[in-house]
Short mmCIF file of C-alpha atoms and ligand atoms in Angstrom, two decimals:
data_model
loop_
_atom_site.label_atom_id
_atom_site.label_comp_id
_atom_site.label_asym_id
_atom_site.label_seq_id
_atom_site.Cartn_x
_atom_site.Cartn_y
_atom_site.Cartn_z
CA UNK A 17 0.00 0.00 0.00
CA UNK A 18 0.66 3.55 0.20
CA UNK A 19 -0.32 6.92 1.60
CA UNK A 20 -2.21 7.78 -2.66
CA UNK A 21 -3.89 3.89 -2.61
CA UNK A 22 -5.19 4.50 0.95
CA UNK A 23 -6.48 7.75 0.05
CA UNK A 24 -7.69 6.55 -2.91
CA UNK A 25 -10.00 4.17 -0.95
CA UNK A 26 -11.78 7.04 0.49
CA UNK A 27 -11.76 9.24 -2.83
CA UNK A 28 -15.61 8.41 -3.56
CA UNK A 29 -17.00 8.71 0.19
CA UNK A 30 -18.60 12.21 1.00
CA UNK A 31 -17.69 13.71 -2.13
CA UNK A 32 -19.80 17.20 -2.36
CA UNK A 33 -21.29 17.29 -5.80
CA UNK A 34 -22.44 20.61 -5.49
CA UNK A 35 -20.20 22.11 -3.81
CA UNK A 36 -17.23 20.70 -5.04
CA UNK A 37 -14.89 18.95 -2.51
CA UNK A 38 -15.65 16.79 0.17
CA UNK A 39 -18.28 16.94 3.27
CA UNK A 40 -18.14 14.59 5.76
CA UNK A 41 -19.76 15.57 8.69
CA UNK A 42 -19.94 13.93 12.38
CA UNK A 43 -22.22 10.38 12.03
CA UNK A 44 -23.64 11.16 8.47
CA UNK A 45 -23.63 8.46 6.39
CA UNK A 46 -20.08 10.08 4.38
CA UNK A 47 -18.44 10.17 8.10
CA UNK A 48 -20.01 6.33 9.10
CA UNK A 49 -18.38 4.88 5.73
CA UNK A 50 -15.19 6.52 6.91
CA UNK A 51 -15.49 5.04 10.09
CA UNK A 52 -15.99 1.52 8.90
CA UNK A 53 -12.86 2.36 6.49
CA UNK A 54 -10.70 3.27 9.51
CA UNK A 55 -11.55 -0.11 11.43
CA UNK A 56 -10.96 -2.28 8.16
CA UNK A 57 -7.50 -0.86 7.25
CA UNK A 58 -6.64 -1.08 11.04
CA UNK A 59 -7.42 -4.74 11.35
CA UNK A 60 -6.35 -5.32 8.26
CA UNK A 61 -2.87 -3.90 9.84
CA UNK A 62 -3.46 -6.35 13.23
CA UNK A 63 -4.44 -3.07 14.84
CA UNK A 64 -7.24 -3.88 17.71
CA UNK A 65 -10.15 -0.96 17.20
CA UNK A 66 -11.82 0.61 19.62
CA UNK A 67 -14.59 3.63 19.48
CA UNK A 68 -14.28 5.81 23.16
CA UNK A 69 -17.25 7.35 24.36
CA UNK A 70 -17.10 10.56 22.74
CA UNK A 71 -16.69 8.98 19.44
CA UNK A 72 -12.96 8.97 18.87
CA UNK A 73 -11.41 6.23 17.15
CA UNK A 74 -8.60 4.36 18.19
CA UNK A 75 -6.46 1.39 16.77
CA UNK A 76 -3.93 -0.18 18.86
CA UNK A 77 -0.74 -2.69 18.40
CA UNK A 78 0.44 -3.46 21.00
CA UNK A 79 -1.69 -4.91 24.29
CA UNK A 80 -0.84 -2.23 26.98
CA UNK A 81 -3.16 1.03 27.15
CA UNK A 82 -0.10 2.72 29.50
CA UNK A 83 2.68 4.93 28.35
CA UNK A 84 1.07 5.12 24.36
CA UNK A 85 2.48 7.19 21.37
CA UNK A 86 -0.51 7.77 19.61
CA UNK A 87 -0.60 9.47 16.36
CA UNK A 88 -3.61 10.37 14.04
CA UNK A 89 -5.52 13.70 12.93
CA UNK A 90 -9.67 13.64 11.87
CA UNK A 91 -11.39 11.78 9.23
CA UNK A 92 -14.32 14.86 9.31
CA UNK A 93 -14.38 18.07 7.12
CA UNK A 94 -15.59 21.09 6.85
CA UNK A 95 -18.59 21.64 3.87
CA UNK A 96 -16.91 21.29 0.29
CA UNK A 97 -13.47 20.75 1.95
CA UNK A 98 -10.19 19.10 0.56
CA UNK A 99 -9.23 15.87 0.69
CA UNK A 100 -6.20 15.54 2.73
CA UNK A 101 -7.44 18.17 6.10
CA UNK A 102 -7.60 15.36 8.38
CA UNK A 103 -7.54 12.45 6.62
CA UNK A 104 -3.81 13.03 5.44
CA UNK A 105 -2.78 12.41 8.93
CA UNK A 106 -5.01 9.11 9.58
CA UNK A 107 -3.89 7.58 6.42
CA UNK A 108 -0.28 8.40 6.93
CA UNK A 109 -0.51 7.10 10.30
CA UNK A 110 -2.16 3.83 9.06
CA UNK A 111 0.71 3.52 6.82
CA UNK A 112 3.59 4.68 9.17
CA UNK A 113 2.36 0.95 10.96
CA UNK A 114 2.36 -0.65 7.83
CA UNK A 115 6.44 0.39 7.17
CA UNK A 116 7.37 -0.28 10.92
CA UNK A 117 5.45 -3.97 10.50
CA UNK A 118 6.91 -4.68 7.17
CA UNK A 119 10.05 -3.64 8.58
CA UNK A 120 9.71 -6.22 11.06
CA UNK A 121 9.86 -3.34 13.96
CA UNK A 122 8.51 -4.30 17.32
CA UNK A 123 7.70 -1.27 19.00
CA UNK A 124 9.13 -0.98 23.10
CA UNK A 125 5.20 0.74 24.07
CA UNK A 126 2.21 0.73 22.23
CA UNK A 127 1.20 2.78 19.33
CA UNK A 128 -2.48 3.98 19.12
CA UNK A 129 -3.66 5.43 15.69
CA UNK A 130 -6.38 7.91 16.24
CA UNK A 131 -9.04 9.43 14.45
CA UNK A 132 -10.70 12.38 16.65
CA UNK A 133 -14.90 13.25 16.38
CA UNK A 134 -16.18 16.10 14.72
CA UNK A 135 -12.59 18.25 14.47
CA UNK A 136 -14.13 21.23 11.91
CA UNK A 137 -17.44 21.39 14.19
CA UNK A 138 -19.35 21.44 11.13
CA UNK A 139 -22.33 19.60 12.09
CA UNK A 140 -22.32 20.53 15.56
CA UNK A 141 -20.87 23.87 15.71
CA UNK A 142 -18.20 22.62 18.55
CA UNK A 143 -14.36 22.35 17.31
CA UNK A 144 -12.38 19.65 18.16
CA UNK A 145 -15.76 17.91 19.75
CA UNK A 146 -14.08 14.91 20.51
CA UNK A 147 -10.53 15.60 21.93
CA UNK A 148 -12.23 18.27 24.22
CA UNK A 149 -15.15 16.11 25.36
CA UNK A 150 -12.20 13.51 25.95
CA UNK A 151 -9.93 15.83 28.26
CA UNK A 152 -13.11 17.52 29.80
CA UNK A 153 -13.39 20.94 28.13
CA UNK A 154 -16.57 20.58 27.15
CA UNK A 155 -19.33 19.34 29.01
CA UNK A 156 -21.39 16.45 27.76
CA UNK A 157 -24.82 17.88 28.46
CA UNK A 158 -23.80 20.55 26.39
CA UNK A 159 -22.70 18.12 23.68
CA UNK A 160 -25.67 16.25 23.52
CA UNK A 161 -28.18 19.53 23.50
CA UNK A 162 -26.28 20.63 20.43
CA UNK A 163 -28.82 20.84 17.61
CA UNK A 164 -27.24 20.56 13.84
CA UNK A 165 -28.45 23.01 10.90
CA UNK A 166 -31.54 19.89 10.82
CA UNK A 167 -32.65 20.77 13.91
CA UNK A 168 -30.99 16.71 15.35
CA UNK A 169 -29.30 17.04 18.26
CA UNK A 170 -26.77 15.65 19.15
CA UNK A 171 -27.84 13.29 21.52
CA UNK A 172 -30.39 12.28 18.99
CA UNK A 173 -27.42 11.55 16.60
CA UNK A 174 -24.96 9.34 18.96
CA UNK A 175 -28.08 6.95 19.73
CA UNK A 176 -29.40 6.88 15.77
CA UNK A 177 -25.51 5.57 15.46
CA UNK A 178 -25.73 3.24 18.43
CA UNK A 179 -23.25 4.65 20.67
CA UNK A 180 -24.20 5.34 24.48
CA UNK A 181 -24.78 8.65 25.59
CA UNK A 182 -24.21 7.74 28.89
CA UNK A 183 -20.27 7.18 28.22
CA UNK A 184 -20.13 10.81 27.13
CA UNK A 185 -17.73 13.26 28.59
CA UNK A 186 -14.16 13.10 30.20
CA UNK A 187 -11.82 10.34 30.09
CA UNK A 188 -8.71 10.74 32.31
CA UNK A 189 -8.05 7.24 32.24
CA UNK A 190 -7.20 7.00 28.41
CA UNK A 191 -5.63 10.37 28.50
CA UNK A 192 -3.42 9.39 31.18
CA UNK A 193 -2.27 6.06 28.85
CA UNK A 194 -1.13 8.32 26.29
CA UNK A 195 2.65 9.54 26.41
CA UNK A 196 2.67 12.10 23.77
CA UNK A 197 0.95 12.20 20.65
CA UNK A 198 1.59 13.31 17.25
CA UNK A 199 -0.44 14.77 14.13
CA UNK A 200 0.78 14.81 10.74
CA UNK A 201 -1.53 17.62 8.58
CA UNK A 202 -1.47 18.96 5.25
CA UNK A 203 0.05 22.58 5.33
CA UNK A 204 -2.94 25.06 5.09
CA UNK A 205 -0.96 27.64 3.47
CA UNK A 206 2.60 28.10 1.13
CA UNK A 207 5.20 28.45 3.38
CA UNK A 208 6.76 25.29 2.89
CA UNK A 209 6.07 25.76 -0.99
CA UNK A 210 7.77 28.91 -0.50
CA UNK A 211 10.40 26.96 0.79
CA UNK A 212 11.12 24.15 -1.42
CA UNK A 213 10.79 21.41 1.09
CA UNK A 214 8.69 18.74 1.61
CA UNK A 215 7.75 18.66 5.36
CA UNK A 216 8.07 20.89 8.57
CA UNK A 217 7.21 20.64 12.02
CA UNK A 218 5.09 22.85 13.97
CA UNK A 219 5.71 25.18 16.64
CA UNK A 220 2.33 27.03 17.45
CA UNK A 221 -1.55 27.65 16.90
CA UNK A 222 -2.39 30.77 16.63
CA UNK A 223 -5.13 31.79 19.20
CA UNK A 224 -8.53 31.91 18.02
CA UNK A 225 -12.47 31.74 18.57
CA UNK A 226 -16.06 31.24 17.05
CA UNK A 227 -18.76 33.64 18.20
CA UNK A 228 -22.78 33.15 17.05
CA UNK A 229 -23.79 36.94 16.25
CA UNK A 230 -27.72 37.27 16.22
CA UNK A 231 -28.92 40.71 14.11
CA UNK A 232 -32.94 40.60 14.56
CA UNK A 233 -34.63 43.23 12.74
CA UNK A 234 -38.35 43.41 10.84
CA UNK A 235 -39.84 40.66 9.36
CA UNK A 236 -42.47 41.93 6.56
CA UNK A 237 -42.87 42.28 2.84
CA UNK A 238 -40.07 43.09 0.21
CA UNK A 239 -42.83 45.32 -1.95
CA UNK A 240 -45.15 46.70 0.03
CA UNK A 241 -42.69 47.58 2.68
CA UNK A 242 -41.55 51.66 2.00
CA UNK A 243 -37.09 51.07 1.60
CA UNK A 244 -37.08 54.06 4.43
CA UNK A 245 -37.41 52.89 7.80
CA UNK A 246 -36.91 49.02 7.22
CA UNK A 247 -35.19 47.55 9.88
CA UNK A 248 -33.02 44.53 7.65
CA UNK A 249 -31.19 42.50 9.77
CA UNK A 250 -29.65 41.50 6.01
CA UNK A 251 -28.07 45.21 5.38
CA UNK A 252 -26.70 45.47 8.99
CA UNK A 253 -25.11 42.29 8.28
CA UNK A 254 -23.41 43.71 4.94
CA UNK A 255 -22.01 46.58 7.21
CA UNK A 256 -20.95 44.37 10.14
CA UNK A 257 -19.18 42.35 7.55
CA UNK A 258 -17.10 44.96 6.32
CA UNK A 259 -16.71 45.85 10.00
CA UNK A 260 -14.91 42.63 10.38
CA UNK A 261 -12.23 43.04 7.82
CA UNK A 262 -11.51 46.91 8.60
CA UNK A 263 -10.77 46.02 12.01
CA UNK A 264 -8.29 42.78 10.90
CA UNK A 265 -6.51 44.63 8.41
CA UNK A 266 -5.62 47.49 11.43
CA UNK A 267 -3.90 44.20 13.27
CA UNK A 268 -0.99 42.44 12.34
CA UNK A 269 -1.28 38.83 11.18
CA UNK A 270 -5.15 38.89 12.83
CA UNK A 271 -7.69 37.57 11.24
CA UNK A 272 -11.65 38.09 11.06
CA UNK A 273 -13.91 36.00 8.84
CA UNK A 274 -17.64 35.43 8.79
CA UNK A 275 -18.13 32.60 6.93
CA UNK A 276 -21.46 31.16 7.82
CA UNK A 277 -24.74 32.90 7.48
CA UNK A 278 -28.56 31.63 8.20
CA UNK A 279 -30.94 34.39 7.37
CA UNK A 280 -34.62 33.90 8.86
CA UNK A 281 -36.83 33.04 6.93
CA UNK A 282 -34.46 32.82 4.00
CA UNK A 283 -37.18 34.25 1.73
CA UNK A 284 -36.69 36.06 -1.79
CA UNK A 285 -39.94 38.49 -1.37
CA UNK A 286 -39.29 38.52 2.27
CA UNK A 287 -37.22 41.35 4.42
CA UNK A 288 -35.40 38.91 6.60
CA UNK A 289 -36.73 39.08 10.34
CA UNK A 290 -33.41 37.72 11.83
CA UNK A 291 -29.60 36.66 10.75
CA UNK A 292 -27.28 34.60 12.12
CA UNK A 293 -23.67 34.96 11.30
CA UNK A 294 -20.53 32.86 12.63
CA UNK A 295 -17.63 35.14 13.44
CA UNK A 296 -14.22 33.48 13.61
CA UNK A 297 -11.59 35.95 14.83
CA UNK A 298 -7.35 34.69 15.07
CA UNK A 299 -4.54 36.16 16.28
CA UNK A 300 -1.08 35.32 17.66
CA UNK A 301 -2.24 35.89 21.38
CA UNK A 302 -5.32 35.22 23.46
CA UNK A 303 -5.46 38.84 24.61
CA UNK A 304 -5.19 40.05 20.90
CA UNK A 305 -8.12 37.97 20.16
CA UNK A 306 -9.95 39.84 22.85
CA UNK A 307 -8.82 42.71 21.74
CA UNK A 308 -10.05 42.49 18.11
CA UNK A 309 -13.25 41.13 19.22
CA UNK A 310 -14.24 43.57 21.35
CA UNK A 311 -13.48 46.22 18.69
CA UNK A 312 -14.87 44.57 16.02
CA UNK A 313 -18.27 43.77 17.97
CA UNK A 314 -18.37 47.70 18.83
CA UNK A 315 -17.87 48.66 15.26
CA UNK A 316 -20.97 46.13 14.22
CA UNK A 317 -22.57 47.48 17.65
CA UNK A 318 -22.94 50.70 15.84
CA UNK A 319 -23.54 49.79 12.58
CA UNK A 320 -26.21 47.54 13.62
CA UNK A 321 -27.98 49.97 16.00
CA UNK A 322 -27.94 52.46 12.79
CA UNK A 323 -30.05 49.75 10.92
CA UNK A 324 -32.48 49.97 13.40
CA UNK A 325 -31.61 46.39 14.46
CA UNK A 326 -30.40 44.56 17.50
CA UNK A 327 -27.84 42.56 18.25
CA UNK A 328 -26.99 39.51 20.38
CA UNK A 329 -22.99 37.94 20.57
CA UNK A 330 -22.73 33.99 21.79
CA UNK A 331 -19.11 32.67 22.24
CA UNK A 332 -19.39 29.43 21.24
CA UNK A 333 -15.72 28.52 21.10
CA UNK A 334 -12.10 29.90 22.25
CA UNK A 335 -8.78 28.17 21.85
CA UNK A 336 -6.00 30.05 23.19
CA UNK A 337 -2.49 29.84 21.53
CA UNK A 338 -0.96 26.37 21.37
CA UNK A 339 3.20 26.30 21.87
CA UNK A 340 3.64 23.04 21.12
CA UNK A 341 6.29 20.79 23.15
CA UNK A 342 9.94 22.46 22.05
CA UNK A 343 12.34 18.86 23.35
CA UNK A 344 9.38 16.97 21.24
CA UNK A 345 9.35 19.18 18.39
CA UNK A 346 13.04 19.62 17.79
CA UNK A 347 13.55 15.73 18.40
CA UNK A 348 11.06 14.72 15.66
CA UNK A 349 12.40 18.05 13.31
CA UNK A 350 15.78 16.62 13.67
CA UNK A 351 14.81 12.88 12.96
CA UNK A 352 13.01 14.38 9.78
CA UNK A 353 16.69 15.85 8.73
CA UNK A 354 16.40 19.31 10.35
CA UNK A 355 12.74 20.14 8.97
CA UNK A 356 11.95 24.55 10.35
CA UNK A 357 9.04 25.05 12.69
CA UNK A 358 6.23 26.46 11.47
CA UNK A 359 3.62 28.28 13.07
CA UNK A 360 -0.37 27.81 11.86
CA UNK A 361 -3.05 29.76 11.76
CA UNK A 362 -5.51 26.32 11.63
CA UNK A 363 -6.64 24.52 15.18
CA UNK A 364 -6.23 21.18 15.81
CA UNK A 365 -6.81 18.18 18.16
CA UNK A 366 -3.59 18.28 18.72
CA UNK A 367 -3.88 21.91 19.91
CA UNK A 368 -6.19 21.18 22.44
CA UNK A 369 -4.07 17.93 23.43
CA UNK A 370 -0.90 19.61 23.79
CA UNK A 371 -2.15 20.88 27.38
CA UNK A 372 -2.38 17.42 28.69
CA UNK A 373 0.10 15.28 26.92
CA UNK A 374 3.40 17.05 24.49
CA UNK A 375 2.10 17.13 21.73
CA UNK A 376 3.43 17.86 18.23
CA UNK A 377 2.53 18.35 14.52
CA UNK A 378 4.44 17.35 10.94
CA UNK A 379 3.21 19.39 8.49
CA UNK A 380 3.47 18.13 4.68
CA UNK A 381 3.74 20.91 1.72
CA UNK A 382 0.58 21.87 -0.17
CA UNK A 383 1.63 23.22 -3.22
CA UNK A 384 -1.57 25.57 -3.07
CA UNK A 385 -1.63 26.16 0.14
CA UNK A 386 -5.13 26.60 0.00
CA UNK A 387 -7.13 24.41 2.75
CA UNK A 388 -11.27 23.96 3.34
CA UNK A 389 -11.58 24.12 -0.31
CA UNK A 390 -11.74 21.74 -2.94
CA UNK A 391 -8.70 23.03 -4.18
CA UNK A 392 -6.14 21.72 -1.22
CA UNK A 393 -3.65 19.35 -2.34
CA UNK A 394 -0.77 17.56 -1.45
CA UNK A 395 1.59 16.24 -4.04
CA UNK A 396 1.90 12.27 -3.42
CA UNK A 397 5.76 12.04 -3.03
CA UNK A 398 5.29 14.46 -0.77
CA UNK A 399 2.60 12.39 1.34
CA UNK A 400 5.28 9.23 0.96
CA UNK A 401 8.12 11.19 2.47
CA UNK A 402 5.69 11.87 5.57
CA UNK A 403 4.51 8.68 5.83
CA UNK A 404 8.21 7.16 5.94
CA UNK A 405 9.27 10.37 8.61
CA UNK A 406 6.26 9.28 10.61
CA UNK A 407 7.39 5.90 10.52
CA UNK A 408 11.23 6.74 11.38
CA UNK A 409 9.54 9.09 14.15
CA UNK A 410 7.72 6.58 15.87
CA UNK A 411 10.52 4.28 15.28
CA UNK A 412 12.91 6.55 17.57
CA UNK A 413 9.82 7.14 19.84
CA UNK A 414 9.20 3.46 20.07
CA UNK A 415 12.62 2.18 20.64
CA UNK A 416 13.95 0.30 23.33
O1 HGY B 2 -10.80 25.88 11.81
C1 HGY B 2 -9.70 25.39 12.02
O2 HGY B 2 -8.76 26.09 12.33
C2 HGY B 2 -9.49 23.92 11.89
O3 HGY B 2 -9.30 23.59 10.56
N1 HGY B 2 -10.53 23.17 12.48
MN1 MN B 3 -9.65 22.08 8.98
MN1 MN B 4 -7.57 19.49 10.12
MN1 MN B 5 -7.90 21.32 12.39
#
């Protein structure tokens, strides 16, 4: 096998025929198929599967559950996304095990390959769903009241797919098995393009967070309703949206990006009563996140208010900057042949891990750089040469 025939197997499964790309969203059918995929290449490897209780996948060689290198990334997506955000780092982890078995390697502690639930949030609105629920960050009975853009909850979803609610929630036991883990991720941007090199490692997350803004205005009829004194939740949200970009572009390297929209009712004759619209705000620091929020929700304060409308802000997520383990990250750049460190502007499970266990990331070069697109790509010798440096990695990490 290799890292282009195991992504090949997947090529088909959520594929988003109108919106190009791929969505594969937490227990849809797309993100079920990919779950049955993950346990059949596992065994297939003489990896023993298991599913944890928030819906995390796991696939172990080796007996023990104590002292663990696990390795992995998310089989999910965000709607339309690429093909290698997530799964790049599953499949390459797959096929890390296959080298070291081939190889004849015996590892010294047991590797676990991991596949974490619902990392984009896209169904559920929650990043990173299942590595939080897992270290306790998020509380399950605010999982399971989590309604999707259907109007299923959550808790409606995990017992359609058969898996017990009551085994939501945190799980210090498996945590505390796990020695360090390890993510290998497509580069969502050109800087190792820019570079001419294949692979990197990674040495932070930027810090960054997902607010709900609600503009509710006045419902009524698109022509019998005079244009002066309308109160269009739809126009306030043009201005805050341009509110959002002014204030980035004042900040260095900060980022502001509404991305998601639901207007109510959604009608073509109809001035909208109500929108919703999904703020995600990044910066280098936690208090420069603050910072830009609270200016930027001022500047759509006013601009709102001078619609006539009001407005409502729900934080529904905050990660704060990630440093990820330096001794880790310089032993696994060095084992890749002296790869740079890289920061990235894109969260991940092992972002939220790297407070619990060290934690650190391989970036491979996307010769687009683009990412949650149909357009991402990785070129495949590329995706070898980080399959084989996972391999040597958890070789050295493995030894006796
Ligand atoms: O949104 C992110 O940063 C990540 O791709 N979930
Ligand atoms: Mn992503
Ligand atoms: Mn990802
Ligand atoms: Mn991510």
């Amino acid at each position: 096998m290799s890292v282009r025939d195991r992504l090949a197997e997947i090529s088909e499964i959520g594929r988003d025929n109108v919106r190009g790309g791929y969505s594969r969203h937490l227990l849809e059918p797309a993100e079920v198929a990919l779950r049955s995929w993950f346990r059949s290449s596992a065994e297939a490897l003489g990896l023993s599967v298991e599913v944890d209780g928030n819906g995390n996948l796991w696939a172990w060689w080796g007996e023990s559950r104590q002292g663990a290198v696990a390795t992995g990334s998310h089989l999910d997506s965000v709607p339309g996304g690429g093909a290698f955000d997530g799964p790049l780092g599953v499949v390459s982890a797959l096929e890390a095990v296959a080298i070291l078995k081939a190889d004849g390697w015996c590892p010294t502690r047991p590797i676990a390959v991991c596949a974490f639930a619902e990392e984009e949030g896209s169904r559920f609105g929650m990043p990173c769903l299942g590595s939080r629920l897992m270290v306790g960050e998020i509380a399950p009975e605010d999982a399971l009241a989590r309604v999707d853009r259907s109007g299923v909850t959550l808790e409606e979803a995990w017992r359609q797919a058969g898996l017990g609610v009551s085994t939501i929630g945190p799980d210090p036991d498996r945590l505390a098995g796990i020695d360090m883990f390890l993510e290998l991720h497509v580069e969502q941007g050109l800087d190792l393009e820019d570079r001419g090199l294949p692979l990197a490692v990674g040495s932070a997350i930027m810090a960054h967070g997902r607010w709900r803004l609600s503009i509710v205005g006045e419902g009524n009829h698109a022509g019998t309703t005079p244009m002066q004194g309308r109160r269009d939740p739809v126009v306030a949200l043009s201005s805050a949206a341009l509110a959002v970009r002014e204030i980035a572009l004042e900040r260095p390297a900060a980022r502001g990006t509404i991305g998601r929209i639901s207007v109510t009712p959604n009608g073509t004759n109809v001035i909208a009563s109500r929108v919703d619209a999904w703020l995600d705000i990044r910066a280098h620091t936690d208090s420069e996140v603050r910072v830009q929020l609270d200016t930027t929700v001022a500047l759509i304060q006013k601009r709102v208010a001078a619609e006539g409308c009001a407005l409502e802000v729900h934080e529904e997520s905050f990660s704060p900057l990630v440093l990820f383990d330096e001794p880790l990250t310089a032993r696994i750049a060095g084992l890749l042949g002296g790869v740079p460190a890289i920061p990235t502007g894109a969260g991940h499970d092992a972002g939220v891990l790297s407070a619990y266990v060290p934690s650190a990331m391989i970036f491979v070069r996307n010769p687009t750089g683009v990412s949650h697109a149909p357009e991402e790509a990785a070129r495949e010798e590329d995706c070898e040469v980080g399959a084989q440096g996972l391999a040597a990695v958890l070789r050295d990490l493995t030894g006796g």
